[in-house]
Backbone as a ProteinNet text record, in pm:
[ID]
protein_1_A
[PRIMARY]
MIARLTGLLVEKQPPYVVIDVGGVGYQVEVPLGVFGELPELGEPVTLLTHMQVSQDHQTLYGFTAAGERALFLQLLKISGIGAKLALTILSGASGEDLARFVADGDAASLTRLPGIGRKTAERIIVELRDKLDQLPAALPGVGKAAADGAVGEASSALRALGYKPAEANRMVREAAEAGMDAETIIRRALQNAAKT
[TERTIARY]
84.1	0	88	40.1	113.1	53.3	132.8	84.2	122.6	224.2	268.1	339.8	319.7	391.1	461.3	587.7	663.2	724.5	698.6	751	715.6	719.8	687.6	542.1	474.6	336.6	337.9	284.1	289.7	153.3	44.2	-88.2	-188.4	-278.2	-387.6	-516.4	-599.8	-728.1	-833.6	-905	-1003	-1087.9	-1104.4	-1073.7	-941	-846.5	-721.9	-599.9	-486	-355.8	-267.8	-160.3	-61.4	71.4	133.6	262.6	365.8	473.3	583.2	680.6	691	783.5	880.7	1002.8	1104.3	1067.2	1001.6	965.8	833.2	765.6	634	529.8	426.2	319.9	207.3	182.8	74.7	-45.1	-159.6	-282.8	-344.6	-371.2	-422.9	-549.6	-659.5	-783.1	-776.7	-814.5	-804	-932.5	-962	-1075.1	-1047.6	-1151.6	-1134.2	-1053.7	-1065.7	-991.4	-840.9	-795.2	-651.5	-592.1	-670.1	-616.8	-560.1	-622.6	-572.7	-442.1	-409.7	-288.5	-171.6	-197	-93.1	-0.8	126	219.5	192.9	271.4	261.1	308.6	267.3	313.7	465.7	525.8	670.7	738.5	662.5	717	703.1	789.4	777.3	651.4	593.5	472.9	475	414.3	397.1	250.2	194.5	56.7	54.4	-22.4	-49.6	-160.4	-149.7	-244.3	-311.8	-422.5	-490.8	-511.9	-468.5	-481.6	-597.3	-688.9	-802.2	-791.1	-792.9	-778.3	-907.9	-961.5	-1079.3	-1044.3	-1140.4	-1116.1	-1069.7	-1123.9	-1092.3	-1011.2	-978.4	-895.1	-830.4	-732.7	-664.8	-674.4	-708.3	-722.8	-647.3	-575.4	-507.8	-588	-607.6	-672.9	-568.8	-555.6	-449.3	-499.2	-418.5	-453.2	-326.1	-340.8	-223.9	-200.5	-299.9	-286.4	-330	-265	-296.8	-441	-488.8	-625.5	-729.4	-704.3	-796.6	-804.9	-687.7	-686.2	-756.4	-733.1	-797.1	-949.3	-996.4	-1140	-1197.1	-1124.7	-1163.9	-1178.5	-1081.5	-1085.8	-1202.7	-1233.8	-1350.1	-1479.6	-1487.3	-1606.8	-1625	-1514.9	-1523.3	-1581.7	-1570.9	-1621.5	-1772.8	-1833.6	-1977.6	-2051.2	-2149.8	-2228.8	-2291.1	-2274.5	-2333.5	-2244.7	-2126.5	-2035	-1911	-1893.7	-1775.5	-1673.7	-1564.5	-1455.5	-1498.1	-1575.1	-1618.4	-1703.9	-1799.4	-1885.7	-1805.7	-1714	-1630.3	-1549	-1495.7	-1418.9	-1509.6	-1631.4	-1728.1	-1762	-1778.7	-1808.8	-1695.2	-1570.8	-1455.5	-1430.9	-1485.2	-1476	-1577.5	-1689.8	-1796.2	-1786.9	-1710.2	-1695.8	-1554.7	-1496.1	-1363.1	-1375.4	-1263.9	-1264.4	-1319.7	-1283.6	-1332.5	-1483.7	-1534.9	-1680	-1752.3	-1700.9	-1763.2	-1765.9	-1654	-1647.7	-1749.5	-1764.2	-1860.9	-2003.8	-2034.4	-2168.2	-2199	-2100.9	-2119.8	-2136.9	-2048.6	-2054.8	-2185.9	-2236.8	-2361.8	-2485.7	-2467.2	-2581.6	-2657.3	-2584.3	-2643.4	-2663.5	-2767.9	-2796.6	-2835.2	-2898.1	-2941.7	-2822.7	-2713.9	-2594.6	-2532.9	-2533.5	-2478.1	-2559.3	-2691.1	-2773.6	-2753.8	-2690.4	-2660.2	-2541.9	-2468.3	-2355.6	-2408.6	-2347.1	-2394.3	-2391.2	-2499.6	-2504.8	-2543.1	-2572.8	-2605.9	-2753.7	-2827.6	-2967.9	-2980.9	-3103.1	-3129.3	-3077.4	-3107	-3065.1	-2913.1	-2847.6	-2701	-2641.7	-2698.5	-2649.9	-2661.5	-2774.7	-2793.9	-2697.2	-2672.1	-2578.1	-2436.7	-2398.4	-2266.3	-2253.1	-2355.5	-2351.4	-2337.2	-2419.7	-2416.6	-2281.5	-2229.7	-2107.3	-1980.7	-1979.8	-1857.6	-1851.2	-1965.4	-1966.8	-1867.4	-1863.8	-1775.2	-1630.7	-1606.7	-1471.3	-1397.8	-1466.4	-1402.6	-1283.1	-1291.7	-1181.6	-1055.4	-1064.3	-946	-869.4	-925.8	-866.2	-799	-813.3	-768.1	-622.2	-534.3	-392.4	-362.6	-439.5	-410.5	-490.2	-604.3	-691.5	-724.7	-666.8	-691.2	-840	-885.5	-1025.2	-1115.9	-1076	-1162.5	-1166.1	-1056	-1054.6	-1158.6	-1170	-1269.8	-1409.1	-1429.5	-1561.1	-1594.7	-1495.6	-1519.5	-1554.5	-1483.3	-1512.9	-1653.2	-1693.2	-1826.3	-1932	-1892.6	-1987.7	-2090.8	-2050.1	-2143.3	-2250.8	-2211.8	-2307.3	-2408.2	-2359.3	-2448.2	-2540.9	-2485.5	-2565.2	-2674.1	-2637.8	-2735.1	-2845.1	-2805.9	-2903.8	-2999.4	-2945.9	-3029.5	-3127.6	-3079.9	-3166.2	-3280.4	-3250.4	-3355.2	-3457	-3408.9	-3502.1	-3592	-3534.7	-3613.3	-3720.2	-3694.1	-3792	-3899.8	-3888.3	-3992	-3955.1	-3834.4	-3791.9	-3758.1	-3787.9	-3753	-3601.1	-3542.6	-3396.5	-3330.5	-3384.5	-3323.1	-3328	-3440.7	-3455.2	-3360.6	-3351.2	-3260.9	-3116.5	-3076	-2938.9	-2913.3	-3011.7	-2996.4	-2982.6	-3067.4	-3063.1	-2927	-2875.8	-2747	-2634.3	-2637.3	-2533.1	-2528.6	-2646.2	-2653.1	-2608.1	-2628.7	-2598.5	-2456.8	-2400.3	-2273.1	-2153.4	-2061.1	-1930.3	-1826.1	-1703.7	-1595.7	-1583.9	-1569.8	-1546	-1671.2	-1788.3	-1912	-1952.7	-2006.4	-2058.7	-2204.2	-2258.9	-2393.1	-2498.9	-2487.8	-2587.4	-2593.3	-2477	-2471	-2528.3	-2496.7	-2549.6	-2701.9	-2755.2	-2900.6	-2966	-2910.4	-2966.4	-2970.2	-2858.3	-2851.1	-2947.2	-2955.8	-3046.3	-3191.1	-3230	-3367	-3392.8	-3292.1	-3306.5	-3324.2	-3244.5	-3256.6	-3394.6	-3445.5	-3577.1	-3687.5	-3670.4	-3770.8	-3776.1	-3665	-3658.3	-3731.4	-3744.8	-3806.9	-3955.5
-118.7	0	124.4	227.9	354.7	446.7	483.4	563.8	711	740.5	879.2	895.4	1011.7	1044.3	1178.1	1181.8	1307.1	1319.4	1431.2	1452.6	1591.4	1610.8	1740.5	1742.4	1851.1	1868.6	1908	1821.4	1849.4	1880.6	1851.8	1880.6	1899.2	1997.2	2021.5	2033.6	1933.8	1932.1	1877.4	1965.4	1912	1802.3	1689	1655.8	1581.9	1594.4	1520	1607	1554.8	1613.8	1501.4	1538.8	1440.6	1479.8	1382.2	1403.7	1316.1	1379.3	1307.2	1261.3	1130.1	1071.2	983.8	1030.7	953.1	922.7	1014.1	993.9	924.3	885.8	822.2	920.8	946.5	1038.4	964	998.1	936.2	1030	981.2	1059.4	1033.2	1141.4	1131.4	1216.5	1155.1	1230.6	1293.9	1422.1	1496.9	1575.2	1603.7	1691.9	1832.2	1906.1	2039.2	2132.2	2118.4	2203.2	2188.6	2075.8	2051.7	2141.3	2176	2255.7	2389	2449.7	2576.5	2563.3	2443.5	2419.6	2372.9	2348.8	2295.1	2405.4	2370	2467.7	2487.6	2572.6	2596.6	2472.6	2461.4	2350.8	2352.8	2234	2221.1	2226.8	2258.6	2265.6	2129.6	2102.1	1976	1974.8	1857.6	1841	1702.9	1693	1564.4	1548.3	1435	1402.3	1269	1263.2	1136.6	1070.9	943.1	879.3	756.6	722.6	596.2	534.5	411.6	343.6	245	257.2	165.8	81.3	-49.2	-142	-220.5	-220.6	-302.7	-394.9	-471.5	-569.8	-505.8	-387.1	-328.8	-199.2	-146.6	-26.2	-4.6	84.9	127	278.9	330.9	475	520.6	632.1	695.1	817.2	831.5	948.8	1019.4	1151.1	1223.7	1331.6	1355.7	1452	1521.3	1645.2	1718.8	1697.4	1645.1	1623.9	1482.2	1427.8	1292.6	1283.4	1390.2	1390	1379.5	1446.4	1437.3	1293.5	1231.1	1092	1001.2	1022.9	941.1	955.7	1077.6	1100.9	1034.1	1042.1	975.3	824.7	765.3	621.5	585.4	672.8	648	654.1	749.1	759.6	633.8	576.8	456	337.1	338.3	227.5	233.1	345	361.7	298.5	217.2	149.6	251.4	228.4	316.4	431.7	443.4	551.1	489.8	518.2	473.2	585.1	558.7	655.7	785.4	776	897.4	986.1	925.1	1003.9	1060.4	981.8	1031.7	1152.1	1145.7	1257.7	1379.2	1354.9	1463.4	1529.2	1448.2	1501.3	1591.1	1543.8	1623.1	1743.3	1741.4	1858.2	1964.3	1919.9	2012.5	2066.4	1999.8	2044.2	2012.2	2103.8	2077	1967.1	1908	1805.6	1859.3	1983.9	2045.7	2065.2	2111.5	2130.4	1996.9	1896.2	1764.7	1711.6	1727.7	1682.9	1757.7	1887.5	1967.1	1921.1	1895.9	1848	1716.9	1627.8	1497	1513.3	1591.5	1609.9	1675.1	1767.5	1837.5	1761.2	1650.6	1576.2	1656.1	1737.7	1831.4	1765.3	1683.6	1614	1712.3	1823	1921.4	1977.2	2008.5	2060.3	1954	1829.2	1721	1700.1	1716.8	1694	1802.3	1912.7	2017.1	1978.2	1876.5	1829.4	1744.5	1754.3	1676.7	1526.3	1458.5	1313.2	1261.5	1351.8	1309.1	1334.9	1226.8	1237.6	1227.5	1234.9	1233.2	1105.1	989.6	862.5	850.1	890.7	883.8	978.5	1098.1	1194.7	1137	1075.4	1016	900.5	822.7	710.9	763	871.8	932.2	976.4	1042.3	1090.8	974.6	872.4	757.7	686.6	665	586	663	794.7	871.6	932.5	950.4	1020.8	960.5	829.3	764.9	758	789	777.1	910.7	1021.2	1152.9	1165.8	1103	1116.5	1043.9	962.5	894.5	983.2	1097.7	1181.9	1309.9	1355.3	1489.7	1519.6	1425.7	1455	1485.3	1427.3	1442.1	1552	1589.2	1685.1	1799.4	1917.3	2029	2058.7	2084.3	2120.3	2002	1881.4	1766.2	1730.3	1750.2	1722.9	1805.8	1932.3	2020.5	1970.2	1929.9	1879.6	1752.9	1667.4	1545.6	1580.3	1679.6	1722.9	1781.7	1848.5	1906.8	1801	1675.2	1568	1560.3	1593.6	1595.7	1700.7	1812.9	1919.3	1868	1802.3	1746.7	1640.5	1557	1451.4	1511.7	1614.9	1681.2	1747.1	1812.4	1877.6	1774.5	1661.2	1554.1	1501.3	1485.8	1435.3	1532.7	1662.2	1762.1	1763.6	1744.1	1736.3	1613	1503.6	1381.9	1403.2	1496.7	1528.8	1625.3	1668.3	1751.5	1896.9	1935.6	2073.6	2091.8	2210.2	2241.1	2251.7	2217.4	2218.7	2349.7	2462.8	2591.2	2613	2575.8	2592.4	2498.3	2374	2277.1	2325.4	2376.6	2427.4	2546.1	2636.1	2752.5	2707	2613	2562.7	2500.3	2424	2357.6	2460	2558.9	2663.3	2735.2	2764.7	2836.1	2748.6	2618.3	2528.1	2472.1	2457.5	2385.5	2467.8	2398.1	2453	2350.8	2396	2307.2	2185.6	2068.8	1945.2	1876.1	1934.1	1872	1756.2	1650.1	1540.9	1571	1493.2	1519.1	1516.2	1420.2	1407.1	1533.2	1587.5	1708.1	1828	1837.7	1948	1940.1	1820.5	1802.5	1841.4	1791.7	1821.2	1972.2	2040.3	2184.6	2258.8	2215.8	2281.2	2269.8	2152	2132.7	2212.8	2222.3	2304.4	2451	2498.5	2637.6	2662.6	2565	2580	2583.5	2506.9	2503.2	2635.4	2707.5	2835.2	2945.9	2931.3	3039.8	3022.5
0	0	0	-62.6	-68.7	37.3	138.3	249.9	238.7	157.6	143.4	10.8	-50.7	-174.2	-157.2	-195.4	-197.5	-335.6	-400.2	-534.5	-582.5	-713.4	-772.4	-816.9	-786.4	-829.2	-976.7	-1062.8	-1206.5	-1267.8	-1194.9	-1249.9	-1136.2	-1153.9	-1058.8	-1139.4	-1133.5	-1204.1	-1108.3	-1036.9	-941.7	-1005.7	-943.7	-805.1	-784.7	-875.6	-857.1	-885.3	-838	-868.9	-921.6	-989.5	-1033.4	-970.4	-904.6	-839.7	-909.6	-955.4	-1020.9	-913.4	-898.3	-801.6	-879.2	-895	-965.8	-1109.5	-1177.4	-1316.9	-1339.7	-1231.3	-1242.3	-1189.7	-1268.7	-1227.2	-1158.7	-1033	-956.1	-953.4	-1000.9	-993.1	-856.2	-782.9	-646.4	-635	-594.9	-573.4	-435.4	-428.4	-302.7	-276.1	-147.3	-116.5	-171.4	-202.6	-260.9	-170.8	-40	52.4	40.3	-7.5	-22.6	-131	-232.1	-343.2	-296.3	-197	-144.9	-68.9	-24.5	52.9	-33.6	-160.4	-248.5	-299.9	-324.3	-381.3	-530.7	-592.2	-736.6	-813	-938.9	-1023.3	-1031.7	-1028	-1034.3	-898.6	-794.4	-658.3	-589.7	-489.6	-415.6	-328.2	-314.2	-233.5	-169.1	-50.4	16.6	50.7	14.2	49.8	122.8	231	297.6	216.6	193.1	101.8	161.3	100.4	125	-12	-27.7	-156.1	-148	-242.6	-247.1	-373.6	-354.6	-466.3	-480.9	-603.3	-631.3	-747.2	-790	-894.4	-1025	-1056.7	-1186.8	-1183.2	-1064.8	-1061.4	-924.5	-923.5	-801.1	-794.6	-677.5	-662.3	-539.3	-553.6	-440.7	-397.7	-266.9	-209.7	-123.9	-141.2	-73.4	21.1	125.7	230.5	278.2	323.6	371.9	520.8	592	736.4	773.3	874.3	919.6	969.6	1031.9	1083.1	973.3	860.2	746.2	696.8	686.1	639.4	740.2	869.7	972.8	966.9	945.9	935.6	810.3	700	575.6	600.4	669.1	696.5	787.9	884	970.5	889.9	797	712.1	627.5	579.6	496.4	572.3	704.6	785.8	804.2	765.9	783.9	665.9	696.8	593.9	499.2	370	269.5	226	285.9	246.9	183.9	56.4	-15.6	-22.2	-90.2	-98.3	-166.7	-273.8	-345.6	-255.9	-183.8	-96	21.2	77	186.9	140.8	19.7	-35.9	-57.9	-104.2	-123.1	10.4	114.9	248.3	295.4	280.5	324.6	234.7	113	25.4	66	122.9	160	300.6	386.6	525.4	572.2	646.6	701.6	806.6	841.7	945.9	1076.6	1109.2	1232.4	1227.2	1112.9	1099.1	1111.4	1044.1	1048.4	1191.6	1263.5	1402.9	1488.6	1464	1540.3	1509.4	1380.9	1344.4	1416.5	1419.6	1483.2	1633.7	1697.2	1842	1885	1803.6	1835.7	1790.8	1719.2	1666.4	1561.3	1485.6	1389.3	1252.3	1242.2	1116.2	1006.1	1043.1	942.9	865.2	934.7	865.6	776	821.4	739.5	612.4	620.3	501.2	395.6	431.7	332.5	244.1	284.8	204.4	89.2	-29	-144.4	-116.4	-152.2	-140.4	-3.4	92.2	227.8	255.2	275.1	312.9	463.8	511.3	656	721.4	661.9	722.2	726.1	618.6	614.9	718	731.7	830.6	971.2	1001.1	1133.4	1156.1	1051.6	1063.4	1089.3	1021.6	1043.3	1188.5	1240.3	1378.6	1475.8	1459.4	1550.2	1544.8	1424.4	1410	1445.9	1423.4	1449.9	1589.1	1654	1782.8	1882.4	1895	1991.3	1943.9	1817.6	1763.1	1757.4	1785.5	1776.4	1869.8	1987.5	2082.3	2036.5	1933.4	1879.9	1782.7	1743.5	1640.8	1689.5	1815.3	1849.7	1822.6	1842.5	1821.7	1675.5	1587.3	1445.1	1376.2	1430.9	1362.9	1457.1	1436.9	1526.7	1536.3	1657.8	1677.7	1703.7	1665.9	1687.8	1834.9	1906.5	2050	2121.5	2084.5	2144	2110.5	1985.7	1946.4	2023.4	2046.6	2123.1	2266.8	2324.3	2459.6	2465.1	2358.9	2351.4	2322.3	2308.3	2284.7	2395.9	2519.2	2631.2	2607.3	2547.6	2515.3	2412.4	2307.7	2205.9	2262.9	2350.8	2412.9	2501.9	2578.6	2665.7	2583.3	2475.3	2388.1	2328.1	2284	2227.9	2331.9	2454.9	2561.9	2590.1	2591.5	2615.4	2501.1	2378.5	2264.6	2279.1	2328.7	2349.3	2456.7	2548.2	2652.2	2603	2476.3	2417.9	2395	2431.8	2407.5	2260.1	2206.8	2067.9	2057.2	1939.8	1924.6	1967.4	1925	1961	2111.8	2173.5	2318	2392.3	2346.1	2409.6	2401.1	2284.6	2269	2360.5	2372.9	2460.6	2605.9	2647.8	2785.4	2815.8	2721.1	2740.7	2747.2	2657.2	2658.2	2792.7	2847.7	2975.3	3091.5	3082.2	3193	3190	3072.5	3057.8	3103.6	3166.8	3201.6	3158.9	3142.2	3097.2	3188.4	3127.3	3200.6	3252.7	3230.3	3279.5	3188.6	3250.5	3169	3131.5	3041	2988.3	3098.2	3189.6	3296.4	3382.3	3417	3499.3	3424.2	3295.7	3214.1	3208	3185.9	3177.4	3309.6	3420	3551.9	3575.4	3547.1	3569.2	3475.7	3349.9	3254.4	3300.6	3350.7	3398.6	3525.9	3613.7	3734.3	3696.9	3600.5	3555.1	3495	3418.6	3356	3461.6	3570	3676.3	3752.3	3757.3	3829.2	3755.5	3622.5	3544.7	3530
[MASK]
++++++++++++++++++++++++++++++++++++++++++++++++++++++++++++++++++++++++++++++++++++++++++++++++++++++++++++++++++++++++++++++++++++++++++++++++++++++++++++++++++++++++++++++++++++++++++++++++++++

């Protein structure tokens, strides 16, 4: 498997780039956000890659950060999400945004991404929520989103109790403090609501 490529950037044609490594040009599909981070043509570049091999073709997917690749690999583990859709998701939302959507249980924001319906958005939230804490070292901002998972969980619980989403989010924001678990946030939010 090819895990990293270092060479000269010889072509940029969304959604792929071509990297010349020792006279061999490797076509690598990348999220749209990567294009802004790439050097000029003819300059050296390094991409972390994931190689996918199927019966009739081989495809390289490239990323500038280990966290992006880790998130891509987590998306591939979700039923119904293939490499093309995972790449589309990462093209439509940064890793930090995606982590925040998952931590907050924000299916509505996920459905705004191309190719993501309500069921797929809910599946992404369910499957990735517990895995966010495995990514913080590699993806800036994901650690915070994972820590905020208690906030998302508390908000979801309040919605399940019949509160409207905006009201549940407001209650949680007012009740939450750093380091609180979901149960404590819910208890405090309900106590605050009882006082008013």
